[in-house]
mmCIF file of C-alpha atoms in Angstrom:
data_model
loop_
_atom_site.group_PDB
_atom_site.id
_atom_site.type_symbol
_atom_site.label_atom_id
_atom_site.label_comp_id
_atom_site.label_asym_id
_atom_site.label_seq_id
_atom_site.Cartn_x
_atom_site.Cartn_y
_atom_site.Cartn_z
ATOM 1 C CA MET O 1 0.000 0.000 0.000
ATOM 2 C CA ASP O 2 1.299 3.436 -0.727
ATOM 3 C CA THR O 3 1.077 6.357 1.689
ATOM 4 C CA TYR O 4 -2.074 7.751 0.083
ATOM 5 C CA GLU O 5 -3.915 4.434 0.477
ATOM 6 C CA VAL O 6 -2.884 4.126 4.131
ATOM 7 C CA ALA O 7 -3.941 7.724 4.817
ATOM 8 C CA ALA O 8 -7.321 7.193 3.155
ATOM 9 C CA MET O 9 -7.926 3.952 5.039
ATOM 10 C CA LEU O 10 -7.090 5.572 8.396
ATOM 11 C CA ASN O 11 -8.899 8.814 7.489
ATOM 12 C CA MET O 12 -5.744 10.803 8.212
ATOM 13 C CA SER O 13 -3.487 13.045 6.125
ATOM 14 C CA THR O 14 -0.470 11.754 4.243
ATOM 15 C CA SER O 15 1.797 14.000 6.304
ATOM 16 C CA TRP O 16 0.437 12.330 9.454
ATOM 17 C CA VAL O 17 1.250 8.897 8.008
ATOM 18 C CA TYR O 18 4.801 9.954 7.132
ATOM 19 C CA ARG O 19 5.329 11.464 10.585
ATOM 20 C CA GLU O 20 3.678 8.775 12.724
ATOM 21 C CA ALA O 21 4.351 5.538 10.823
ATOM 22 C CA SER O 22 7.579 4.661 12.611
ATOM 23 C CA LYS O 23 6.027 5.474 15.999
ATOM 24 C CA LEU O 24 3.173 3.110 15.181
ATOM 25 C CA GLY O 25 5.540 0.337 14.172
ATOM 26 C CA LEU O 26 4.778 0.558 10.464
ATOM 27 C CA LYS O 27 7.934 0.061 8.482
ATOM 28 C CA GLY O 28 8.013 1.955 5.207
ATOM 29 C CA TYR O 29 9.793 0.643 2.134
ATOM 30 C CA LYS O 30 11.225 3.408 -0.031
ATOM 31 C CA LEU O 31 11.264 2.974 -3.801
ATOM 32 C CA GLY O 32 13.513 5.389 -5.608
ATOM 33 C CA ARG O 33 15.714 8.226 -4.443
ATOM 34 C CA GLY O 34 15.246 11.746 -3.279
ATOM 35 C CA ARG O 35 12.138 13.670 -2.341
ATOM 36 C CA ASN O 36 9.962 12.010 -4.957
ATOM 37 C CA ALA O 37 10.632 8.468 -3.787
ATOM 38 C CA LYS O 38 7.519 6.395 -3.202
ATOM 39 C CA VAL O 39 7.042 4.872 0.253
ATOM 40 C CA LEU O 40 5.126 1.608 0.492
ATOM 41 C CA TYR O 41 3.797 -0.245 3.518
ATOM 42 C CA LYS O 42 2.974 -3.928 3.823
ATOM 43 C CA ARG O 43 -0.774 -4.415 3.867
ATOM 44 C CA ALA O 44 -0.476 -7.155 6.492
ATOM 45 C CA GLU O 45 1.448 -4.848 8.844
ATOM 46 C CA VAL O 46 -1.153 -2.095 8.499
ATOM 47 C CA PHE O 47 -4.020 -4.497 9.224
ATOM 48 C CA LYS O 48 -2.082 -6.035 12.121
ATOM 49 C CA TRP O 49 -1.660 -2.581 13.660
ATOM 50 C CA LEU O 50 -5.350 -1.844 13.141
ATOM 51 C CA GLU O 51 -6.286 -5.120 14.816
ATOM 52 C CA GLN O 52 -4.195 -4.142 17.857
ATOM 53 C CA GLN O 53 -6.156 -0.880 18.144
ATOM 54 C CA LYS O 54 -9.480 -2.621 18.778
ATOM 55 C CA LEU O 55 -11.295 -1.718 21.946
ATOM 56 C CA HIS O 56 -12.489 -4.711 23.923
#
């Protein structure tokens, strides 16, 4: 999933995803170099994090 997909799924901004991803334990995988590099996240890791956020 790219940053835009993660942001849309979480209903947050892309800047929030970039800033908070490492704090949340989401490891980004950078494709390319420089400022225009695309950052991808593993779908399973995103859903695993979401599962951990459930209220019981």
